[in-house]
CSV table of C-alpha atoms and ligand atoms in Angstrom, one decimal:
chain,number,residue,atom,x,y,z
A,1,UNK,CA,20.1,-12.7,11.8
A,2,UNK,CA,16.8,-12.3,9.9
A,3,UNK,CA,16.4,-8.8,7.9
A,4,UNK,CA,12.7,-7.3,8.2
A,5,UNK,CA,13.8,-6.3,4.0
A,6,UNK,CA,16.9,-7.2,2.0
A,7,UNK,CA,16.1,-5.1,-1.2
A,8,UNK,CA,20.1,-5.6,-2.3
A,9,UNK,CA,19.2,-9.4,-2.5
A,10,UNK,CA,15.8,-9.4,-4.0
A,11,UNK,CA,16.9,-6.9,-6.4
A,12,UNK,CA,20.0,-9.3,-7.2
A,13,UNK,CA,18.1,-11.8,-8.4
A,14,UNK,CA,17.2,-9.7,-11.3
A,15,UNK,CA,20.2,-7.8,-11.9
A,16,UNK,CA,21.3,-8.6,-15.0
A,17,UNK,CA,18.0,-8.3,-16.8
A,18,UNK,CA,17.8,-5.2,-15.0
A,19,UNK,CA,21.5,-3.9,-15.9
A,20,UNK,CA,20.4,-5.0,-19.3
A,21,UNK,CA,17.0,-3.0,-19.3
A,22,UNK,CA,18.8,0.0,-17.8
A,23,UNK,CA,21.0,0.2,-20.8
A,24,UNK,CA,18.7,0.1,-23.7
A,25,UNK,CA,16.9,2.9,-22.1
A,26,UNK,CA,20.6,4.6,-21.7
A,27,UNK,CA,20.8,3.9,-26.2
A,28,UNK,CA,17.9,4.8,-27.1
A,29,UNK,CA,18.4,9.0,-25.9
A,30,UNK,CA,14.8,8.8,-24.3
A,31,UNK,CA,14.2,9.2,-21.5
A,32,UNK,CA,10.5,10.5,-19.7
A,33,UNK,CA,7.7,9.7,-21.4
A,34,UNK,CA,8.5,6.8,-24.0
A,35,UNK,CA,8.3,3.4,-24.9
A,36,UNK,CA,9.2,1.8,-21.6
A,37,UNK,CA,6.7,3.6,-20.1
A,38,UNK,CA,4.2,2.7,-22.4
A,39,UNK,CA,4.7,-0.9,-22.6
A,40,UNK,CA,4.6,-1.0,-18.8
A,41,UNK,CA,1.3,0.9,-18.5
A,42,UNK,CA,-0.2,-1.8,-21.1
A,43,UNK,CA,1.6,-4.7,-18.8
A,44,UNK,CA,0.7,-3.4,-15.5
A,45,UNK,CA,-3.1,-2.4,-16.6
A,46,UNK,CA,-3.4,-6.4,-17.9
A,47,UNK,CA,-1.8,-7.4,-14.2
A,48,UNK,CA,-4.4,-5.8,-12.2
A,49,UNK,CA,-7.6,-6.3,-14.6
A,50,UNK,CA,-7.9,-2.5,-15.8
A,51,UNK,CA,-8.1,-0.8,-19.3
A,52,UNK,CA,-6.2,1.9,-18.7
A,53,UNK,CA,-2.3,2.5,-16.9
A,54,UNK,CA,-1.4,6.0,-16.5
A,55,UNK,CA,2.4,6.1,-15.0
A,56,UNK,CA,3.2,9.1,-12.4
A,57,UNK,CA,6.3,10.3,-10.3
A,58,UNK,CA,5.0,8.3,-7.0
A,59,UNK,CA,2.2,6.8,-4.9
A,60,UNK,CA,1.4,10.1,-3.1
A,61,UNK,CA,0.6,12.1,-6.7
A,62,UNK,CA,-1.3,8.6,-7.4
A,63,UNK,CA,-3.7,9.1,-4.9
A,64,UNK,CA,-4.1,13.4,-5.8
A,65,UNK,CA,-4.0,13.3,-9.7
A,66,UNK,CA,-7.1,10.2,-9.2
A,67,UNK,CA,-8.6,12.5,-6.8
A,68,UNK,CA,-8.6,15.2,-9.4
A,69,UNK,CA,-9.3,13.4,-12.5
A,70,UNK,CA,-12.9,12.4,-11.1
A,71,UNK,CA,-13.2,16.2,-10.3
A,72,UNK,CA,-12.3,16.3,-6.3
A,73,UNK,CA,-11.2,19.3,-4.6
A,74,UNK,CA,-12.4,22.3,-2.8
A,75,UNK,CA,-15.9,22.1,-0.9
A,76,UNK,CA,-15.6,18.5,-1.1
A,77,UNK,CA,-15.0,15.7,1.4
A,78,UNK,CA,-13.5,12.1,1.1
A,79,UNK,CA,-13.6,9.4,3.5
A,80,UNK,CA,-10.2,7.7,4.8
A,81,UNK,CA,-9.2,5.1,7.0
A,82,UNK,CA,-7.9,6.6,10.3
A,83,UNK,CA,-5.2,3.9,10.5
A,84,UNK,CA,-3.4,4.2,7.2
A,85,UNK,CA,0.8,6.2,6.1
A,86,UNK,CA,-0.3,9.6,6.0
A,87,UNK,CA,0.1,9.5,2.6
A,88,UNK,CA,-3.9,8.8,1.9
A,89,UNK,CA,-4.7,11.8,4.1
A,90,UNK,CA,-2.0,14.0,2.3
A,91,UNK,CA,-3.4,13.1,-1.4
A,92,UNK,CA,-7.0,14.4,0.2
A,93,UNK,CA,-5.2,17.8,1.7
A,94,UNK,CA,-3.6,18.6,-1.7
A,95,UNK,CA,-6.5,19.0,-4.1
A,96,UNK,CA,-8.0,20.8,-1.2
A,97,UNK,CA,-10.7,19.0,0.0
A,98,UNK,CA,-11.1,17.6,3.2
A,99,UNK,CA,-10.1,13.9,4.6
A,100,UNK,CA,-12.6,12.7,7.0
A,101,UNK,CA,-11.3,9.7,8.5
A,102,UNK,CA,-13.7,6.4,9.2
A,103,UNK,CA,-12.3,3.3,12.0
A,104,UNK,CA,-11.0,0.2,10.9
A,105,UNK,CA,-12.9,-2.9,11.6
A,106,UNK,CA,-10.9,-4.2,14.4
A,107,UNK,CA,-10.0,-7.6,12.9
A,108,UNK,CA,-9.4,-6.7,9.2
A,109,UNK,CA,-7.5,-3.4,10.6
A,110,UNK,CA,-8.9,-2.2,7.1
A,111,UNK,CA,-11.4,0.6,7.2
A,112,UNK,CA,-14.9,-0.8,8.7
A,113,UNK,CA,-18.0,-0.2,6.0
A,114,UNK,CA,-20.5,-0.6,8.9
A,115,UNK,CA,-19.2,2.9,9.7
A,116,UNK,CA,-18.8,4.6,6.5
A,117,UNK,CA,-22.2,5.5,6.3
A,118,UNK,CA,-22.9,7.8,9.0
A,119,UNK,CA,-19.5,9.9,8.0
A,120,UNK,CA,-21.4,10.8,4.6
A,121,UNK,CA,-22.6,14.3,4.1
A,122,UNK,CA,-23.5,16.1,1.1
A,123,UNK,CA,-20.4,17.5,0.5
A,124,UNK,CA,-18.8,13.5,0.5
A,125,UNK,CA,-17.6,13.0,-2.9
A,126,UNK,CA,-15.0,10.2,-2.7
A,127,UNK,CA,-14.2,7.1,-0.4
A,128,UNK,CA,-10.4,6.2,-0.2
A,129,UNK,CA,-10.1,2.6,0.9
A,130,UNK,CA,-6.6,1.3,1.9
A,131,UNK,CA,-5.7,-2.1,1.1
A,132,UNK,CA,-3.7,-2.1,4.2
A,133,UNK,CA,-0.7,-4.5,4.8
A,134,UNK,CA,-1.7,-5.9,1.3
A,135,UNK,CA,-5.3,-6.8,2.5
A,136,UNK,CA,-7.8,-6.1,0.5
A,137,UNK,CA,-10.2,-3.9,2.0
A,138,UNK,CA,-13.8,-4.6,2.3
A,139,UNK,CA,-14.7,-3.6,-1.5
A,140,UNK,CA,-18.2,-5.3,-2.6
A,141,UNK,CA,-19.6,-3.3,0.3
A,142,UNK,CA,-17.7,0.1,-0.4
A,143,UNK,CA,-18.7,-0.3,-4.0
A,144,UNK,CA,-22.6,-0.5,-2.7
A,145,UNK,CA,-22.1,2.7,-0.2
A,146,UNK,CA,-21.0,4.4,-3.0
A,147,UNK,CA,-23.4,3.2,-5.5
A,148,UNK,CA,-26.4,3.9,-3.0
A,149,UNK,CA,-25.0,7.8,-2.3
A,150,UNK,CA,-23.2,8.1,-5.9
A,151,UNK,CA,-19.6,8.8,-4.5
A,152,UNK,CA,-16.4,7.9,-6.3
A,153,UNK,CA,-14.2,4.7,-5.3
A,154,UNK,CA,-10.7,5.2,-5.3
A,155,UNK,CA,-8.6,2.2,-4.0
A,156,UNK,CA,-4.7,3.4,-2.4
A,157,UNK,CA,-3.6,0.1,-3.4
A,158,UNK,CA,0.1,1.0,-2.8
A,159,UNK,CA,0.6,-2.1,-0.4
A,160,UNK,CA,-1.3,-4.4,-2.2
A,161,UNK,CA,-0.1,-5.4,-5.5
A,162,UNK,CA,-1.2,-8.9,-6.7
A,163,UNK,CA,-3.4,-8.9,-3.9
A,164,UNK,CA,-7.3,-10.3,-4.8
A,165,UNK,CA,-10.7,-10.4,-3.4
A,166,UNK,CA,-13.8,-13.5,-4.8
A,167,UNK,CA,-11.1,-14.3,-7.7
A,168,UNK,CA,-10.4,-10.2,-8.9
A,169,UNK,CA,-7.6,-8.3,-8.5
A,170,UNK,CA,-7.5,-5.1,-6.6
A,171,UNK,CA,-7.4,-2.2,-8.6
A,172,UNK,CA,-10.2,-3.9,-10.6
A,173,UNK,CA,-13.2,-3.0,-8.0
A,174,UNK,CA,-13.0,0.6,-6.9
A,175,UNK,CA,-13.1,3.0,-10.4
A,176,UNK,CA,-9.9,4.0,-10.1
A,177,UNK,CA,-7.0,2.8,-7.7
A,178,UNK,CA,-3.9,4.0,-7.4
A,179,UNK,CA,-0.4,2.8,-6.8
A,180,UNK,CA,3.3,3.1,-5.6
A,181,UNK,CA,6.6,1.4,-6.3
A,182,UNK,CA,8.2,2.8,-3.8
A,183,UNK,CA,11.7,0.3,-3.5
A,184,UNK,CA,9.9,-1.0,-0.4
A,185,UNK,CA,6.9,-1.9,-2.0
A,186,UNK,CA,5.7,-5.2,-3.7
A,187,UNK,CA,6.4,-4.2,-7.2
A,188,UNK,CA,9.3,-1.8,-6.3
A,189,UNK,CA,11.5,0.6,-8.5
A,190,UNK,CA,14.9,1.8,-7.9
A,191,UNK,CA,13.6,5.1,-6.9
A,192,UNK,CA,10.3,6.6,-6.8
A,193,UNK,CA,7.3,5.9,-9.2
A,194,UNK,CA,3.5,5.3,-9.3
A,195,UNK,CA,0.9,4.7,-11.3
A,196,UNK,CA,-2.7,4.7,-11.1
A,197,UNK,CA,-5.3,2.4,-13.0
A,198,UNK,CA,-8.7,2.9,-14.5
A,199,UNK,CA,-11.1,1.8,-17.0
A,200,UNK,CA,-12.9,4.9,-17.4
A,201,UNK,CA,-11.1,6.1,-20.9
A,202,UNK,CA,-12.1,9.6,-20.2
A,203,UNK,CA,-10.5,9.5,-16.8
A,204,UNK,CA,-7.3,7.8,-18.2
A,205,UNK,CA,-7.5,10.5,-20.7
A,206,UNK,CA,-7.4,13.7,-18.2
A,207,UNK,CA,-4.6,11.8,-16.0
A,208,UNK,CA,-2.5,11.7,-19.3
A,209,UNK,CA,-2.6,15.6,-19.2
A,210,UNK,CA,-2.4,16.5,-15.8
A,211,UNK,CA,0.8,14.5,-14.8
A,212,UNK,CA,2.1,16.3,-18.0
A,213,UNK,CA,1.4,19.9,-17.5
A,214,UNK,CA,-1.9,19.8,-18.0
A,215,UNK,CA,-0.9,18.9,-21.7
A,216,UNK,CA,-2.1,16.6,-24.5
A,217,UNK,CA,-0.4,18.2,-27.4
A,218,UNK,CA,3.0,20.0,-27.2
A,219,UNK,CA,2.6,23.9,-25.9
A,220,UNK,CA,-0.9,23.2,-25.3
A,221,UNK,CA,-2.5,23.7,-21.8
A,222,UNK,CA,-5.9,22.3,-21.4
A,223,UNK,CA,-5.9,21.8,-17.5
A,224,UNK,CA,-3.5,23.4,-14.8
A,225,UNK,CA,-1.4,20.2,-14.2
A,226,UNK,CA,1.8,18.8,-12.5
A,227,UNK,CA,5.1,17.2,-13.5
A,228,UNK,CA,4.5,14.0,-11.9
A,229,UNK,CA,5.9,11.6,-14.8
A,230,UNK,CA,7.2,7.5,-14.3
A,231,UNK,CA,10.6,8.1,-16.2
A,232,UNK,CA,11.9,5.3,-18.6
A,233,UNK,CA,14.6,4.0,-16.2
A,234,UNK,CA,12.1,3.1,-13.6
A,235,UNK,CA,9.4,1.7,-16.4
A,236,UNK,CA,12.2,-0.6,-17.7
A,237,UNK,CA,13.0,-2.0,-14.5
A,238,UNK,CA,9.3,-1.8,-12.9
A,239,UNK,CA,8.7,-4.3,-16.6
A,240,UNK,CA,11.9,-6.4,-15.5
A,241,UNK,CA,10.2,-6.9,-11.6
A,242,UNK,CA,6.8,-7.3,-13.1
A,243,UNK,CA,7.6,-10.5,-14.5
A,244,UNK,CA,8.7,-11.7,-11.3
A,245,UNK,CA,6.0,-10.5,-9.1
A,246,UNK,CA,3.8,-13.4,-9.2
A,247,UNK,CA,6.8,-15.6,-7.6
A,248,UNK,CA,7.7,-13.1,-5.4
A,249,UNK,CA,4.4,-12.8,-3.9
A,250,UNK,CA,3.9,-16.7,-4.0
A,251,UNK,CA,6.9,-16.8,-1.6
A,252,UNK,CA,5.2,-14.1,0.6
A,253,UNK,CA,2.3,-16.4,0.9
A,254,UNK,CA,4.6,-19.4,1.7
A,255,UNK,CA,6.1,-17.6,4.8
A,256,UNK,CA,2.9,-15.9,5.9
A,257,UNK,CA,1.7,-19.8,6.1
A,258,UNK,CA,4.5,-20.4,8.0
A,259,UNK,CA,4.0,-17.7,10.5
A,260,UNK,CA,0.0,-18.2,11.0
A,261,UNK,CA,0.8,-22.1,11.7
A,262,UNK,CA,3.7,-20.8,14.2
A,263,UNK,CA,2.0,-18.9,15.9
A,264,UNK,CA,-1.0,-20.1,16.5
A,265,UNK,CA,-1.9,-20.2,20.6
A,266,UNK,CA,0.7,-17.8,21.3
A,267,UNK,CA,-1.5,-15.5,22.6
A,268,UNK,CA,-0.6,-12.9,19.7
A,269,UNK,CA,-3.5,-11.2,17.3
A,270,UNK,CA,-2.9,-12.8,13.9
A,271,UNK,CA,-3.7,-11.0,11.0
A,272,UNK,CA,-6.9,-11.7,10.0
A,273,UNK,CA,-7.5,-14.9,7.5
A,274,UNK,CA,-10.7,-15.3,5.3
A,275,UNK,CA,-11.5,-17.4,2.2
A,276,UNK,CA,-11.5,-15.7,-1.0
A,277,UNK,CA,-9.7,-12.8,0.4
A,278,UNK,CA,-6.0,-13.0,-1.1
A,279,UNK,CA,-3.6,-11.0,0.8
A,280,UNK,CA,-0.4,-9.9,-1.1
A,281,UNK,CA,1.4,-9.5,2.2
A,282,UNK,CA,3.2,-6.9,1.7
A,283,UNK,CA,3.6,-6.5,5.6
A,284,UNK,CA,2.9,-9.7,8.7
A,285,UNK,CA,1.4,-7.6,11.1
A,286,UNK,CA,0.9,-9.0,14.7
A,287,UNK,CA,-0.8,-7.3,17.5
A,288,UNK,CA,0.1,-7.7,21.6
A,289,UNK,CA,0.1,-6.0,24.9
A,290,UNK,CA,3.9,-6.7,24.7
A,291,UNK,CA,4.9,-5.2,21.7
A,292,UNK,CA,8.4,-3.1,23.4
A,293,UNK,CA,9.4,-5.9,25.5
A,294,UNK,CA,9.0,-8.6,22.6
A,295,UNK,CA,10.6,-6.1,19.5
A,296,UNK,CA,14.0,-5.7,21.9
A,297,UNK,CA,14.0,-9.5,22.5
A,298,UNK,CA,13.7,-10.2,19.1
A,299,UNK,CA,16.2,-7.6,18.2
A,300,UNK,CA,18.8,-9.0,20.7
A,301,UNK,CA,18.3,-12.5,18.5
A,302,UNK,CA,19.3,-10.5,15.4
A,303,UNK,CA,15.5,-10.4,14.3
A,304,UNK,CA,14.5,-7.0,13.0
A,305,UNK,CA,10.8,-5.6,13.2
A,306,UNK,CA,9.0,-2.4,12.4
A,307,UNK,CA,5.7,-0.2,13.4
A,308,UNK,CA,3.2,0.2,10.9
A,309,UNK,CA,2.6,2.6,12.3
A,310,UNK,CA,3.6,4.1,15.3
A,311,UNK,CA,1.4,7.4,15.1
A,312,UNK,CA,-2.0,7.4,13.2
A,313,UNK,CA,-2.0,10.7,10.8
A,314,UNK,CA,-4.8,12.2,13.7
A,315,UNK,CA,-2.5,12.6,16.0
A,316,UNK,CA,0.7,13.8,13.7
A,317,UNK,CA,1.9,17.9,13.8
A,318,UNK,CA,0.4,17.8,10.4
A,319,UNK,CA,-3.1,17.6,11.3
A,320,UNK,CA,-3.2,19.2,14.7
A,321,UNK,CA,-5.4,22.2,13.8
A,322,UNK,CA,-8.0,19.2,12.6
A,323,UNK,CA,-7.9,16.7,15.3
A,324,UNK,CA,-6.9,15.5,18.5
A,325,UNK,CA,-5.8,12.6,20.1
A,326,UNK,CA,-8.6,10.4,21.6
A,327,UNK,CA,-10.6,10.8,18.2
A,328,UNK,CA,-10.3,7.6,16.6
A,329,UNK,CA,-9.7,5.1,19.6
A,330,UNK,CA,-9.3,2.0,17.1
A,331,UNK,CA,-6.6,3.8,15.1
A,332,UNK,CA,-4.7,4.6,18.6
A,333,UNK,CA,-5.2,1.3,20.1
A,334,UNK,CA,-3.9,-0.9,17.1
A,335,UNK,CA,-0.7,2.0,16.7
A,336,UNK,CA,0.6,0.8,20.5
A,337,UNK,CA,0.1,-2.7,19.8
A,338,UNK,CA,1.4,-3.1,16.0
A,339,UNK,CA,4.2,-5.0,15.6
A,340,UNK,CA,5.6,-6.1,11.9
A,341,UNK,CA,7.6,-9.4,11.5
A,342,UNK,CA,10.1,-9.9,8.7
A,343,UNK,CA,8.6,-10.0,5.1
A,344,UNK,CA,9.6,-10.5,1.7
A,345,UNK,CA,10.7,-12.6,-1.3
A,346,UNK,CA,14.4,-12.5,0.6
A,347,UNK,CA,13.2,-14.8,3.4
A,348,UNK,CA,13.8,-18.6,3.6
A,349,UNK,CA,11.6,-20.8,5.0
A,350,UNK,CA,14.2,-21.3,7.8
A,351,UNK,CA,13.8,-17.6,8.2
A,352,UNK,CA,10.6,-17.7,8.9
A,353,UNK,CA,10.9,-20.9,11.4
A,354,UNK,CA,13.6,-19.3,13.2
A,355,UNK,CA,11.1,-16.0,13.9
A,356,UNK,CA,8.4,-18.5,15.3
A,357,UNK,CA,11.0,-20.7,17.2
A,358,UNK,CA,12.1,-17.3,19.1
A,359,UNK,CA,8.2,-15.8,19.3
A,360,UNK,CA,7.2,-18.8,20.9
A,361,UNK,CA,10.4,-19.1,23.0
A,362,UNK,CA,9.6,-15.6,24.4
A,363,UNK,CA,5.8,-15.3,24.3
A,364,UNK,CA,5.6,-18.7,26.9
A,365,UNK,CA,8.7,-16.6,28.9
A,366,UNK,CA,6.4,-14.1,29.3
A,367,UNK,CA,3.6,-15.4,30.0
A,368,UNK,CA,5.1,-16.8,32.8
A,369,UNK,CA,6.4,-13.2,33.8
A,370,UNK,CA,4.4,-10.5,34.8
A,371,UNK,CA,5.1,-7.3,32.7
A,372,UNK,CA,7.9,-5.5,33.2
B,1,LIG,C1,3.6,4.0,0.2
B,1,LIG,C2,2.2,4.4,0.3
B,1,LIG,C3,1.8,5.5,-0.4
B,1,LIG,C4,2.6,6.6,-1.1
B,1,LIG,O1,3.5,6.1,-2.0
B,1,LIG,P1,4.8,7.0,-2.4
B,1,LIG,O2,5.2,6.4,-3.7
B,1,LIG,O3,5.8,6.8,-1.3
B,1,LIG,O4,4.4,8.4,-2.5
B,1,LIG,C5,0.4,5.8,-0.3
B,1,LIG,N1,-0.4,5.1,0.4
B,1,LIG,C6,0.0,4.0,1.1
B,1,LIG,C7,-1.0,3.2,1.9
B,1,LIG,C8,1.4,3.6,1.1
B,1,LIG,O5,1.8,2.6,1.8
């Protein structure tokens, strides 16, 4: 049996600093907006290379309050990965602008810049990259489109924390990224949270206010904004995980190894491998022709998989009025041939042997078996 994500266990190796951190915040009577959350903002910010740390409710209001703090909404337009959780698309929808979605490069499955260009207009204001699977995306070119047409950079780094690209974190390129700690996530809380990073003070400054009501003093309204708030419970145990995420991630790398070495020649697409770009593998992502016939082998060995994802956010109910299938042929190509192998600090290295021994069992089965 290997688990695709045992949060229970990585979470247990923490629990008593956690248990601990959980109960201060349960003395000290406060609880949204406090000194937790301020001490993580100033943590987080020095983790990722930024100034700033503003803590919100989730990832999702990450991506719109960032959107809106550089002055995105109505009438404008912001580019988007067509292969990305609908999440990126959503943020876009929300402050009322529209997402217009650019292909991945086929390799990277991140968001191609040799297409960007042609997708600006003069109504672009904003290019969303994704750091997809915990890959960074391309950003020294992003950041030069943007520089060249004067549009805003605003990195959904929600799968990527601790993930770096020519020595520098993510977060620390675009000028403003955005996260979530989602439980599922790298840096994970025990319910939702997000933050989003800056080091434009006057940015930081308007975040402050919109995920408060639009409020910088009590009673006083300067902007029309949200409660979208990290609460105290989750900053105390997001500042508990923190400290661990380094390790955590190191161990991510360690079975990632283990799977590229495995798996070379088996025929499978790899995720894609280059110097001085630091994944923080948050997901293993493999691609092949096979995908249904190898995920219910692996599942009758007791090895669990996943789709990220099965249906690109073209082609969901949401956007019908906008798009149809057939759009964004990359996107629908790598969502039928996706498939994501166990990941995370809760795998041994055994783990990850045994999930090569039975790939390459089955992959040499079937290539000596015609599809079924
Ligand atoms: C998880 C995720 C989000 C949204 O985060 P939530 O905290 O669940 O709202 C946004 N973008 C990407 C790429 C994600 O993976």
């Amino acid at each position: 049996m290997v688990a695709f994500l045992d949060l229970a266990k990585i979470n247990g190796e923490v629990r008593e600093q956690m248990a601990a951190a959980i109960d201060e915040v349960l003395s000290s009577g406060w609880y949204v907006l406090g000194k937790q959350v301020e001490q993580f903002e100033a943590e987080f910010a020095q983790f990722v290379g930024a100034k700033h740390c503003v803590g919100v409710g989730n990832g999702l209001d990450a991506i719109c309050l960032a959107l809106r703090a550089h002055g995105v909404g109505p009438g404008d337009e912001v580019i988007v990965p067509s292969n990305t959780f609908i999440a990126t698309w959503l943020a876009v929808t929300y402050v009322g602008a529209v997402p217009v979605p650019v292909e991945p490069d086929p390799v990277t499955m991140n968001i191609d810049p040799a297409r960007i260009e042609a997708a600006i207009t003069s109504r672009t204001r904003a290019i969303c990259p994704v750091h997809l699977y915990g890959l960074p995306a391309d950003l020294p070119e992003i950041n030069a489109l943007a520089q060249r047409h004067g549009l805003v950079v605003v990195e959904d780094a929600a799968q990527a924390h601790g993930a770096s690209l020519d020595g520098a974190p993510v977060g620390s390129w675009g000028n403003t990224a955005t996260w979530s700690f989602y439980p599922g996530k790298n840096l994970g809380a025990l319910g939702d949270g997000g933050a989003i990073t800056t080091d434009d003070a006057e940015v930081a400054e308007k975040l402050r206010s919109l995920r408060n009501y639009g409020s910088s003093a009590k009673y006083v309204h300067e902007l029309r904004g949200v409660n979208s708030r990290l609460d105290e419970m989750q900053a105390a145990v997001l500042r508990v995980k923190l400290s661990k995420l380094s390790e955590w991630n190191t161990r991510r790398g360690q079975i990632a190894q283990r799977y590229l070495e495995g798996l070379e020649g088996t025929g499978l697409t790899l995720p894609s491998v280059t110097d001085g770009v630091h994944s923080a593998w948050h997901l293993f992502v493999i691609r092949t022709e096979r995908r249904e016939e190898l995920r219910g082998e692996l599942d009758a060995r007791g090895i669990q998989t996943l789709i990220h994802y099965p249906t690109s956010p073209h082609m969901q109910g949401a956007y019908a009025d906008d798009f149809s299938p057939g759009e964004f042929p990359i996107a629908e190509h790598m969502q039928d041939r996706v498939l994501s192998l166990p990941m995370g600090p809760h795998l041994s290295l055994e783990d990850a042997d045994d999930v090569v021994a039975a790939i390459r069992e089955l992959t040499s089965r079937m290539e000596a078996e015609p599809p079924r």
